[in-house]
Short mmCIF file of C-alpha atoms and ligand atoms in Angstrom, two decimals:
data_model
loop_
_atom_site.label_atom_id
_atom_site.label_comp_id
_atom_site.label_asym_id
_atom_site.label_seq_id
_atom_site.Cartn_x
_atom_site.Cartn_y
_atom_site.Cartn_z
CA UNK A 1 147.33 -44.58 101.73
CA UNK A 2 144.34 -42.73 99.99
CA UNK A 3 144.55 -39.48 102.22
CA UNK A 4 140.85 -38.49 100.93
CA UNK A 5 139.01 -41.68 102.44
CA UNK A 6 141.96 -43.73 104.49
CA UNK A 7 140.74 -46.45 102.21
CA UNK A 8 144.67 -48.16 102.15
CA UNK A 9 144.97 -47.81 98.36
CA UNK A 10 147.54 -45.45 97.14
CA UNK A 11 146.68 -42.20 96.18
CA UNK A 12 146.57 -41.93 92.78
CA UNK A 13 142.70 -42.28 91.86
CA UNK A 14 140.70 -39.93 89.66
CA UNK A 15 137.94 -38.07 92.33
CA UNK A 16 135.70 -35.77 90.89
CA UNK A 17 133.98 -33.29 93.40
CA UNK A 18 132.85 -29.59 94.48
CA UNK A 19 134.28 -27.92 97.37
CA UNK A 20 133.06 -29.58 100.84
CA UNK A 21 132.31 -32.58 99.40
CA UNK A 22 134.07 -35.84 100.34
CA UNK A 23 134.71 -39.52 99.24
CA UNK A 24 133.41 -39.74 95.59
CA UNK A 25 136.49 -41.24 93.85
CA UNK A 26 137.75 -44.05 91.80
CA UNK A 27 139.43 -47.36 94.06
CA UNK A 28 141.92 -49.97 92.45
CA UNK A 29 141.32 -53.08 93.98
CA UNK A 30 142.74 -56.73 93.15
CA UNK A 31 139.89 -59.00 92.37
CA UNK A 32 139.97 -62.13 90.83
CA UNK A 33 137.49 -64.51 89.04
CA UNK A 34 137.82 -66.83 86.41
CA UNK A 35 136.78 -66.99 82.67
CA UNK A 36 137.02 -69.73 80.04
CA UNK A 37 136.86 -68.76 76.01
CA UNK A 38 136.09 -71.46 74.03
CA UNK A 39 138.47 -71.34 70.89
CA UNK A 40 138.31 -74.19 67.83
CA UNK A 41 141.16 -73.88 65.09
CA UNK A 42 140.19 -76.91 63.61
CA UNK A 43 141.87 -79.62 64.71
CA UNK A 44 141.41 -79.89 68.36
CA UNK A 45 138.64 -77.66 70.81
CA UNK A 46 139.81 -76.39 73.89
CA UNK A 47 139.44 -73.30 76.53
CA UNK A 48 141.96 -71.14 77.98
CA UNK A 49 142.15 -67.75 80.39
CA UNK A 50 144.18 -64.61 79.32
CA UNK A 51 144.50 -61.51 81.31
CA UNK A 52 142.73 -58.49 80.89
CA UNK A 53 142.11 -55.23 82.83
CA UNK A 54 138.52 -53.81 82.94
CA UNK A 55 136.86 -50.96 84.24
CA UNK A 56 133.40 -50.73 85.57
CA UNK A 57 131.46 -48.80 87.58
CA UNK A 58 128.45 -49.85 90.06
CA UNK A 59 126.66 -47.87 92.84
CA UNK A 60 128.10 -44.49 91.80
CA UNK A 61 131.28 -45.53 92.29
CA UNK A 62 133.65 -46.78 89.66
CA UNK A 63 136.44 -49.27 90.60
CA UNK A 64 139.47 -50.73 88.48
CA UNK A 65 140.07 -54.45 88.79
CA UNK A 66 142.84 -56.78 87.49
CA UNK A 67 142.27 -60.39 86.37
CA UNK A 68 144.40 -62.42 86.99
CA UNK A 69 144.44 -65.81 85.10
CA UNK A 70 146.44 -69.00 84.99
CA UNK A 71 147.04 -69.89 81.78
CA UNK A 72 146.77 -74.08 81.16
CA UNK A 73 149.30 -76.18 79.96
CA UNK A 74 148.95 -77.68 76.39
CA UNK A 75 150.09 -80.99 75.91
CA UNK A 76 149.88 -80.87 72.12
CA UNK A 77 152.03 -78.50 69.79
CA UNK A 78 149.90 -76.35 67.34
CA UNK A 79 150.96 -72.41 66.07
CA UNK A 80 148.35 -70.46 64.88
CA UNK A 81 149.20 -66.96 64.18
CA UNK A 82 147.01 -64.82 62.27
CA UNK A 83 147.55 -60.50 61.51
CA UNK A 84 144.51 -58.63 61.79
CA UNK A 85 144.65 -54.98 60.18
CA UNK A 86 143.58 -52.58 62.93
CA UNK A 87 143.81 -48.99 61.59
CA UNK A 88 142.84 -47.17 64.09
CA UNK A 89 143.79 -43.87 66.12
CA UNK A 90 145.36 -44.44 69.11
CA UNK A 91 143.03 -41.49 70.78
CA UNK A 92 139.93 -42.47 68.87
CA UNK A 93 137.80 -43.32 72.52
CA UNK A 94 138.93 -39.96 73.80
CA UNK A 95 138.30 -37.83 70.15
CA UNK A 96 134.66 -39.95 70.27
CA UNK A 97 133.75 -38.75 73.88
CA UNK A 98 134.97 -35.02 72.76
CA UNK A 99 132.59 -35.24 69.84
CA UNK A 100 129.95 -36.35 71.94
CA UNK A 101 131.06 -33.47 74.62
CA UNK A 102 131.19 -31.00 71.87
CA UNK A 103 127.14 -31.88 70.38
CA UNK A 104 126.15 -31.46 73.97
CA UNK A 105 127.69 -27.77 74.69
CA UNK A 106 126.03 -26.81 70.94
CA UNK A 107 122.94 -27.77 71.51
CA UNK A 108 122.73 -25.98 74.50
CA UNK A 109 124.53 -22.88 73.28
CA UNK A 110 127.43 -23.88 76.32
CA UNK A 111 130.50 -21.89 75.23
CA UNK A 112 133.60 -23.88 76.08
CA UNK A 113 137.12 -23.07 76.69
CA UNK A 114 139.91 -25.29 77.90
CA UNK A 115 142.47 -23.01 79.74
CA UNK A 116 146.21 -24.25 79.49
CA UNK A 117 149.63 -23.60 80.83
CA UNK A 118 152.53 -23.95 82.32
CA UNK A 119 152.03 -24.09 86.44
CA UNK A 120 151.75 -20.57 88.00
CA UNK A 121 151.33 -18.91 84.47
CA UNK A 122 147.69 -17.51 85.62
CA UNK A 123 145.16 -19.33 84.61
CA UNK A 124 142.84 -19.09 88.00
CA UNK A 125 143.78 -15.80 88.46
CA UNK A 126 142.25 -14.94 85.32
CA UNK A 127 139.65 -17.02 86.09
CA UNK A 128 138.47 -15.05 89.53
CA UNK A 129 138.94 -11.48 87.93
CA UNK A 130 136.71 -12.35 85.07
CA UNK A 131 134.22 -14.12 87.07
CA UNK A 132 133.82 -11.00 89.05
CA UNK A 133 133.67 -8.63 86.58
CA UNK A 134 131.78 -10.00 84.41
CA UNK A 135 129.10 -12.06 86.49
CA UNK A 136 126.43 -9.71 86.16
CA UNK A 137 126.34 -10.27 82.38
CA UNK A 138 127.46 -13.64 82.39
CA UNK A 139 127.12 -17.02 83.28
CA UNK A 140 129.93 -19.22 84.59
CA UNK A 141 131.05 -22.44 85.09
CA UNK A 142 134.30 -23.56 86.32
CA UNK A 143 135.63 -27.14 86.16
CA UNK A 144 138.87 -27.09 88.29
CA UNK A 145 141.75 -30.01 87.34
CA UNK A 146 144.77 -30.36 89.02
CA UNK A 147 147.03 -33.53 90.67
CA UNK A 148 146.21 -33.03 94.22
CA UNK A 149 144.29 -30.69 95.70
CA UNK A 150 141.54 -28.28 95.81
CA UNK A 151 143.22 -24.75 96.07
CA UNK A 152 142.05 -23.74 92.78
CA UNK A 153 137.80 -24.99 93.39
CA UNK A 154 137.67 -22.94 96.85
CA UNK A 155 139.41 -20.01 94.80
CA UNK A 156 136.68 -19.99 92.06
CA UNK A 157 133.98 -20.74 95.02
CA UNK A 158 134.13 -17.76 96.49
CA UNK A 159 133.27 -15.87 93.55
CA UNK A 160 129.63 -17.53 93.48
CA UNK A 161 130.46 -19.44 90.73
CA UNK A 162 129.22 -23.26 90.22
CA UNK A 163 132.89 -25.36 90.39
CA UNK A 164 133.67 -29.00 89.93
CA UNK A 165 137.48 -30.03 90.78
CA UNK A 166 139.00 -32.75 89.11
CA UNK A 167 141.82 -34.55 90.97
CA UNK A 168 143.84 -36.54 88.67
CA UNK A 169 146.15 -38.49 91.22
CA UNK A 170 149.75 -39.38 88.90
CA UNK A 171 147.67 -38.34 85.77
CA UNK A 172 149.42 -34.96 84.27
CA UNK A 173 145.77 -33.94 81.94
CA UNK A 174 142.13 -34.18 81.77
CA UNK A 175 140.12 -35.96 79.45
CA UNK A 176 136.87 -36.22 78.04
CA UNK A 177 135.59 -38.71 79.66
CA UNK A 178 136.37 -36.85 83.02
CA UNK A 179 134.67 -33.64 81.67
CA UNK A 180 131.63 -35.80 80.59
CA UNK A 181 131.24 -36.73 84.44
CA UNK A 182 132.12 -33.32 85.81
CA UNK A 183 129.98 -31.56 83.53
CA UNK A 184 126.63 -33.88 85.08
CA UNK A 185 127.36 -33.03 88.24
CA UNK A 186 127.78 -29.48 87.66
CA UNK A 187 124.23 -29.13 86.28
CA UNK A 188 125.52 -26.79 83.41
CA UNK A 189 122.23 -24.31 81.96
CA UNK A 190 121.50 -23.09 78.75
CA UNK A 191 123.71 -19.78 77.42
CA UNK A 192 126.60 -19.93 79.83
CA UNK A 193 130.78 -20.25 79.09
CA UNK A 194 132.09 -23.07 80.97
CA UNK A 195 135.89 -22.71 81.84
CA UNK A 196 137.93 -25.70 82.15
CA UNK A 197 141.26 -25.16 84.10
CA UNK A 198 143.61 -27.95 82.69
CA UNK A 199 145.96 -29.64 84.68
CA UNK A 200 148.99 -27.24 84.32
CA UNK A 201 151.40 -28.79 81.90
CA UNK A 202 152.13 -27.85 78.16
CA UNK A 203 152.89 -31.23 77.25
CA UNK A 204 150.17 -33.77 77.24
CA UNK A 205 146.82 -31.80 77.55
CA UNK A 206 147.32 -31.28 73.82
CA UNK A 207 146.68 -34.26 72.74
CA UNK A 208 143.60 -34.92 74.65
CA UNK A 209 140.55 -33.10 73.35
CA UNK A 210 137.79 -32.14 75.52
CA UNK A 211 135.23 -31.02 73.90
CA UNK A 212 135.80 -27.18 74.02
CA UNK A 213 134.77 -24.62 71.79
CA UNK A 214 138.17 -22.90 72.28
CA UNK A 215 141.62 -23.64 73.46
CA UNK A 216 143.55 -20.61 74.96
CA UNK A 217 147.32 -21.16 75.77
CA UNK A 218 148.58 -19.00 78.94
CA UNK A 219 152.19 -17.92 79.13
CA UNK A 220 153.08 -15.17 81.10
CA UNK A 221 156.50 -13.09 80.77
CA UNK A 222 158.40 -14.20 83.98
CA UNK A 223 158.70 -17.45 81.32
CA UNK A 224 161.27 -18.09 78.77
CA UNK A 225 159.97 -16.86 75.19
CA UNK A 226 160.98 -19.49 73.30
CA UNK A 227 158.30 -21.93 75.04
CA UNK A 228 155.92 -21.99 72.00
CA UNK A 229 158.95 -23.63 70.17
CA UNK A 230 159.65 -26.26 73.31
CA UNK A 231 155.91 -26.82 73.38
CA UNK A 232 154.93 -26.64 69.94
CA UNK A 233 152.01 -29.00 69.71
CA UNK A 234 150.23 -26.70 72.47
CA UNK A 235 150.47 -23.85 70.58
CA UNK A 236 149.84 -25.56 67.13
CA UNK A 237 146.58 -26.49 68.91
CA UNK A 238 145.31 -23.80 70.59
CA UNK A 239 143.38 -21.19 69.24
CA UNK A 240 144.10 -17.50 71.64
CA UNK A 241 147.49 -17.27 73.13
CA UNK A 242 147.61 -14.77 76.13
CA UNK A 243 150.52 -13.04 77.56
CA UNK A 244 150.13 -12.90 81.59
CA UNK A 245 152.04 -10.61 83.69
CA UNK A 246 152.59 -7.58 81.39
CA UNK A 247 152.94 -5.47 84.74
CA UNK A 248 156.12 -7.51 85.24
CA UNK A 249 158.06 -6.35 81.63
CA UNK A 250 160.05 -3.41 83.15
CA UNK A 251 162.02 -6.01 85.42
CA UNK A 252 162.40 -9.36 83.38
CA UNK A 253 164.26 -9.63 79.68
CA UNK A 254 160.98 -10.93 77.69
CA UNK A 255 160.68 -9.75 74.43
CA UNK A 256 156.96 -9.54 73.45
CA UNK A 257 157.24 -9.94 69.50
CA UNK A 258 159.76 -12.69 69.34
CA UNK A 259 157.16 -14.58 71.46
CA UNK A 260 154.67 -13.69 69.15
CA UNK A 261 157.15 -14.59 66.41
CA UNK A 262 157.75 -18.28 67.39
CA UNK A 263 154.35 -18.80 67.84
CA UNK A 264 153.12 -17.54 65.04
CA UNK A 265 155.61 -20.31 63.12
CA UNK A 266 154.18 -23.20 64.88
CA UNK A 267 150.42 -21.83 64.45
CA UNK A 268 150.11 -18.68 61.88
CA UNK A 269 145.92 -18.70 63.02
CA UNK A 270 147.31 -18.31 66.85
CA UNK A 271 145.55 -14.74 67.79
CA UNK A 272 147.24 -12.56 70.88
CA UNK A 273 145.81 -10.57 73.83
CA UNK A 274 148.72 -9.16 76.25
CA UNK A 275 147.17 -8.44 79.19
CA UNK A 276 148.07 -7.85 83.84
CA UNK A 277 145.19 -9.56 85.56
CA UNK A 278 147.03 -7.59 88.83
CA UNK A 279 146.54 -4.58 87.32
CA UNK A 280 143.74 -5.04 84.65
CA UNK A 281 145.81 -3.75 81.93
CA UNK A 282 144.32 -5.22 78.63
CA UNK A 283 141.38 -7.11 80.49
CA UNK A 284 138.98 -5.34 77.77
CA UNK A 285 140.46 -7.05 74.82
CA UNK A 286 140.03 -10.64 76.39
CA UNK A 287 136.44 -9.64 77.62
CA UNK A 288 135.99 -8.50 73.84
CA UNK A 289 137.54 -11.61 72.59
CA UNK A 290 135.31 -13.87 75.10
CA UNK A 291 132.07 -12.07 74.00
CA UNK A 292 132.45 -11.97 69.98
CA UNK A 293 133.16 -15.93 70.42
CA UNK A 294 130.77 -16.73 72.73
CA UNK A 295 128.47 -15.14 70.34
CA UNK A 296 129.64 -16.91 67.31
CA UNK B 1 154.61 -38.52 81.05
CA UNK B 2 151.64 -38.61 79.03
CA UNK B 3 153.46 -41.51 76.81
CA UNK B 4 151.92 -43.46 79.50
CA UNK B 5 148.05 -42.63 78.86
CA UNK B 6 149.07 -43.46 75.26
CA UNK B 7 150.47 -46.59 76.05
CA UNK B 8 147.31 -47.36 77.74
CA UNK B 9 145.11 -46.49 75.20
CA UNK B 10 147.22 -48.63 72.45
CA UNK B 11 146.91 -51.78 74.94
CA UNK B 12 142.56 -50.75 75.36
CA UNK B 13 142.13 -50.99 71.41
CA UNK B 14 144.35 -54.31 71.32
CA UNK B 15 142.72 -55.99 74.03
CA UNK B 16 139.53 -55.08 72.43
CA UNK B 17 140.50 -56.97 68.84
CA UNK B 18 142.22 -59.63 70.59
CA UNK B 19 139.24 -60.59 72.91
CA UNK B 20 137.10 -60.40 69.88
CA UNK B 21 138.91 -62.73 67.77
CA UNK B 22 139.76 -65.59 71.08
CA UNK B 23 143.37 -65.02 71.04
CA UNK B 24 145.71 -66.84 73.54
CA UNK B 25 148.52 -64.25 72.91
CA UNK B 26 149.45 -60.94 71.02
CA UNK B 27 152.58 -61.25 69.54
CA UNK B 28 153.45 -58.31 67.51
CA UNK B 29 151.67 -54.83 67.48
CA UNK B 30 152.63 -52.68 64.51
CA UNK B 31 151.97 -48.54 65.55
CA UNK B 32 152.25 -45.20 62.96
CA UNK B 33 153.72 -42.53 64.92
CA UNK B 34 154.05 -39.25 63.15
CA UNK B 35 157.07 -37.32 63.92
CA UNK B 36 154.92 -34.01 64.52
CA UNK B 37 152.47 -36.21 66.98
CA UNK B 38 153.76 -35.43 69.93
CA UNK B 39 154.26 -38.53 71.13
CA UNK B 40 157.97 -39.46 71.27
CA UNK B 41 158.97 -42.81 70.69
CA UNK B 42 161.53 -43.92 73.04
CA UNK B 43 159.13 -42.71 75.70
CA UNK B 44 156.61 -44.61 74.32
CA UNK B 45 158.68 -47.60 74.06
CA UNK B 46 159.77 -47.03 78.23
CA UNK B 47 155.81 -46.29 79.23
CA UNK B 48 155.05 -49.59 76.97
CA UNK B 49 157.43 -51.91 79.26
CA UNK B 50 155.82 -50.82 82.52
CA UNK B 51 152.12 -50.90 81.35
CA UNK B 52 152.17 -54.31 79.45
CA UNK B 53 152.75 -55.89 82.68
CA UNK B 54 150.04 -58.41 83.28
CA UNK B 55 148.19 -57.59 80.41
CA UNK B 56 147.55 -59.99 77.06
CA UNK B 57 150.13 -58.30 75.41
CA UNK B 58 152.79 -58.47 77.90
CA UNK B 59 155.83 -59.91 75.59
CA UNK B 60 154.40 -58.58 72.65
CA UNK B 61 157.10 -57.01 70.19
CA UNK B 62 156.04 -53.49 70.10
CA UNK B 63 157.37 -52.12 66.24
CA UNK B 64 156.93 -48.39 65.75
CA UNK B 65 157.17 -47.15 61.88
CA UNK B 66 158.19 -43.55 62.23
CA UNK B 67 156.15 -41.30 59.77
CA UNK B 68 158.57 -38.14 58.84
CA UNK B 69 156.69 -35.07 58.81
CA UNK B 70 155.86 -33.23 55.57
CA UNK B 71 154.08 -29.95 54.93
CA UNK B 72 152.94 -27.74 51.76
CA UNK B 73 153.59 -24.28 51.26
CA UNK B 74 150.76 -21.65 51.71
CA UNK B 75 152.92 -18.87 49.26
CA UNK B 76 154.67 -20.90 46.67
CA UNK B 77 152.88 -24.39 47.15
CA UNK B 78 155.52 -26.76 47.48
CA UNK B 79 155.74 -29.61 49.49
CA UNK B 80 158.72 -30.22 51.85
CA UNK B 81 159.97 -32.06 54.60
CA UNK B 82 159.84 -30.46 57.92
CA UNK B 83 162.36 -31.09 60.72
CA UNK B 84 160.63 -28.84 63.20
CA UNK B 85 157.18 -27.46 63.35
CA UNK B 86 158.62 -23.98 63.22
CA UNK B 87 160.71 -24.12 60.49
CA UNK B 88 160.26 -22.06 57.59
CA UNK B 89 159.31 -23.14 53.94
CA UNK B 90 163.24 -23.97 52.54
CA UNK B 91 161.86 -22.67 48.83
CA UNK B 92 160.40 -19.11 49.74
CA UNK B 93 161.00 -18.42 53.47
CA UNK B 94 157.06 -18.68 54.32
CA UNK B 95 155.95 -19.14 57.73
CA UNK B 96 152.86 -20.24 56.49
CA UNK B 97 152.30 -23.79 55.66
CA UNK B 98 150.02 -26.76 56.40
CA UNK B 99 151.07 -30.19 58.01
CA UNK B 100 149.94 -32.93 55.85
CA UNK B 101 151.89 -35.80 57.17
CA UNK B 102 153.43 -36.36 60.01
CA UNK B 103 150.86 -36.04 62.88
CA UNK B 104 149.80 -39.78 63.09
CA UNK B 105 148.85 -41.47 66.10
CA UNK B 106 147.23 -44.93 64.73
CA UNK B 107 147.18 -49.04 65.76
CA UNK B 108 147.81 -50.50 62.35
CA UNK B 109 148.21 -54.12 62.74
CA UNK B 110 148.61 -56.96 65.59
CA UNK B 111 149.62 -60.59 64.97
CA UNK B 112 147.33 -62.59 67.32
CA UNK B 113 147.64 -66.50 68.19
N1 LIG C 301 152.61 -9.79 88.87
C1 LIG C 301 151.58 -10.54 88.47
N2 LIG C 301 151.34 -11.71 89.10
C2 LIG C 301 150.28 -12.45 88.68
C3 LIG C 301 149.45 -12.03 87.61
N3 LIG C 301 148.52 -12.99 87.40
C4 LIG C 301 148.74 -13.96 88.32
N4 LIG C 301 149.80 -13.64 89.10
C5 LIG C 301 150.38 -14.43 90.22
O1 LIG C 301 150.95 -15.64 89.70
C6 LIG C 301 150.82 -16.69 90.65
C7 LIG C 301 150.17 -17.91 90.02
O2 LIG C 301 148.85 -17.61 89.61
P1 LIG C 301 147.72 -18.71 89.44
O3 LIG C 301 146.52 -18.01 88.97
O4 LIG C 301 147.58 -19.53 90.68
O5 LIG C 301 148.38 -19.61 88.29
P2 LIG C 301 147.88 -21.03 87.67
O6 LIG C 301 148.76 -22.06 88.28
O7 LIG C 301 148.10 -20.91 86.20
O8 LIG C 301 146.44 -21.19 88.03
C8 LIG C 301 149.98 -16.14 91.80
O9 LIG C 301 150.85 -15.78 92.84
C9 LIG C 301 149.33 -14.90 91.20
O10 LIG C 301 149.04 -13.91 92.15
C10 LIG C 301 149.75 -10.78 86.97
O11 LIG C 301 149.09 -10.31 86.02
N5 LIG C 301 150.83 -10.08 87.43
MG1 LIG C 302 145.45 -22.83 88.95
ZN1 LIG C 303 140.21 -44.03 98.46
ZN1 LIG C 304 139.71 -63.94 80.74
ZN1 LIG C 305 135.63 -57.09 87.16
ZN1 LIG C 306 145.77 -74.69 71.49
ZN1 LIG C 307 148.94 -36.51 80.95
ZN1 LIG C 308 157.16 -21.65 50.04
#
């Protein structure tokens, strides 16, 4: 059952929402209706159903339907196959919603960063510390994603930022299209940085393209070091790797440069910044690096 | 698995083509994966099997033409294979190269009736 609204459907719906807010979420529902296509190859005219999968959204609220269809029986033999040439990228609708994303955060001088890692590498904790050091200079937005809950919204809430979460039910990534609705409902001004906290996983937010100005890559040093190699298209793809945790070397076997090293293979553009949010060690060089970009 | 999504967004652009052109069944969808894509096949091929279901291409044959990855050189500018993204050039030793095959992701054909 659907623990946000008891609604009997399971729970694996996209809901999109800031913190206190209930019941604004996507249902799967069966449905059925019939529809004829008319189809003439020539010899003979006749109609027949096939079964597709739509989505569409009414009152605010979007809802995924299947159709099912019966197909009829023929009583005449025909075959009439044709190829059609297709050409197209599988991830075109996303890349075309990113685009669109992308125009929108230029024109309105929104700087854009999609935050990724590994669970528990740091990515909110980052977030909070630079919220509240820097909020007197600049503005935030947060959009929170993650499978289930909304941990990481209150988090950013109490710093006084704006903050959407994203719950993505079974779904392991945001994607545009998600952003594109979180993004209206946070009311984003003129001149801020909006943060984007990906779902955390190194494997599949790669491919999917938000929008963002900038992609930073998290991995902090309680990980193993050869995770840009396991995870190469993240680091291929991201722009600033940082190294979380730096308060932790003295007691775990993580050697810095041979971090630095694989990455730097998969992605020789990939720029560093070591830093401890705990103990602020390095903090300065990713404020630096946030301000000189956002500036850009 | 984010095979899934993909598998999802493959049957989308289908559905959209074969709807257009009045087709009682797919038959055959013909898909470029690059080997540097990130999408790997034989998950694509299990995420395929459980999201055809009761769609216009369930019982489709699904054929996959794996695109080997190739790169060029940034020192000596050579073009080689590449069996890994962080290999190194085999000519010079250079780190530094660009991808120029390998990373595609693309719907190339279907065979509608
Ligand atoms: N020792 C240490 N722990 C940290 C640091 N940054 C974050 N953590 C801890 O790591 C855990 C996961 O952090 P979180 O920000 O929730 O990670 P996320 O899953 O990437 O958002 C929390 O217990 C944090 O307190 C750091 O610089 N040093
Ligand atoms: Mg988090
Ligand atoms: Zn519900
Ligand atoms: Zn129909
Ligand atoms: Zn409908
Ligand atoms: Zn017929
Ligand atoms: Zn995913
Ligand atoms: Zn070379």
């Amino acid at each position: 059952m659907c623990g946000t609204c008891g609604c009997g459907q399971p729970d694996d719906h996209i809901t999109i929402r800031k913190p206190g807010e209930e019941n604004h979420h996507e249902h799967t529902h069966e449905f059925e209706h019939d529809h004829d296509h008319e189809h003439d190859d020539g010899k003979h005219k006749h109609s027949h159903h096939h079964k597709f999968k739509h989505t569409h959204s009414h009152d605010g609220h979007e809802h995924s339907h299947d159709h099912e269809h019966e197909h009829h029986e023929h009583d005449h033999e025909h075959s009439h196959s044709h190829e059609i040439t297709i050409e197209q990228n599988i991830m075109h609708k996303n890349d075309m919603l990113a685009e669109r994303n992308r125009g929108y955060f230029e024109a309105k001088n929104i700087f854009t960063l999609n935050l990724v890692s590994s669970p528990g590498s740091g990515k909110t904790s980052l977030l909070e510390r630079t919220i509240n050091d820097l909020k007197n200079e600049i503005k935030f937005y947060v959009i929170e994603g993650d499978q289930q809950t909304m941990n990481d919204a209150n988090r950013i809430s109490a710093t006084g930022a704006p903050v959407v979460q994203i719950n993505t039910g079974n779904g392991c990534h945001l994607d545009a299209d998600m952003i594109s609705k979180a993004v209206k409902k946070l009311d984003v001004t003129e001149k801020s940085v909006l943060v984007i906290e990906n779902v955390g996983n190194l494997v599949c937010p790669s491919l999917f393209d938000l929008g963002e100005s900038k992609r930073v890559v998290i991995i902090s040093v309680t990980e193993g070091e050869d995770k840009p190699i396991k995870y190469p298209n993240m680091f291929m793809t991201s722009h600033l790797c940082i190294i979380n945790k730096t308060d932790l070397l003295p007691y775990v076997d993580f050697n810095v440069g041979k971090t630095k090293e694989y990455a730097l293979r998969v992605n020789h553009h990939l720029e560093f910044i070591e830093l401890s949010v705990k103990t602020g060690e390095g903090m300065s060089k990713w404020y630096e690096w946030l301000k000189k970009n956002k500036a850009k | 698995m984010h095979e899934l999504s993909i598998a999802q967004n493959i049957i989308e652009i289908v559905e959209e083509h074969a709807a257009k052109m009045k087709a009682r069944h797919v038959t055959e969808i013909v898909l470029d994966i690059g080997a540097v894509s990130g999408v790997v096949p034989e998950n694509l091929e299990f995420a395929w099997e459980v999201s055809a279901k009761n769609t216009v291409v369930e019982g489709a044959l699904l054929k996959i033409n794996f695109i080997e990855a190739k790169a060029v050189c940034l020192e000596c500018k050579k073009e080689f294979e590449l069996d890994d993204i962080y290999t190194m050039c085999p000519h010079c030793g250079s780190f530094q190269f660009e991808i120029i095959q390998g990373k595609e992701l693309k719907v190339k054909s279907i065979k509608i009736e």
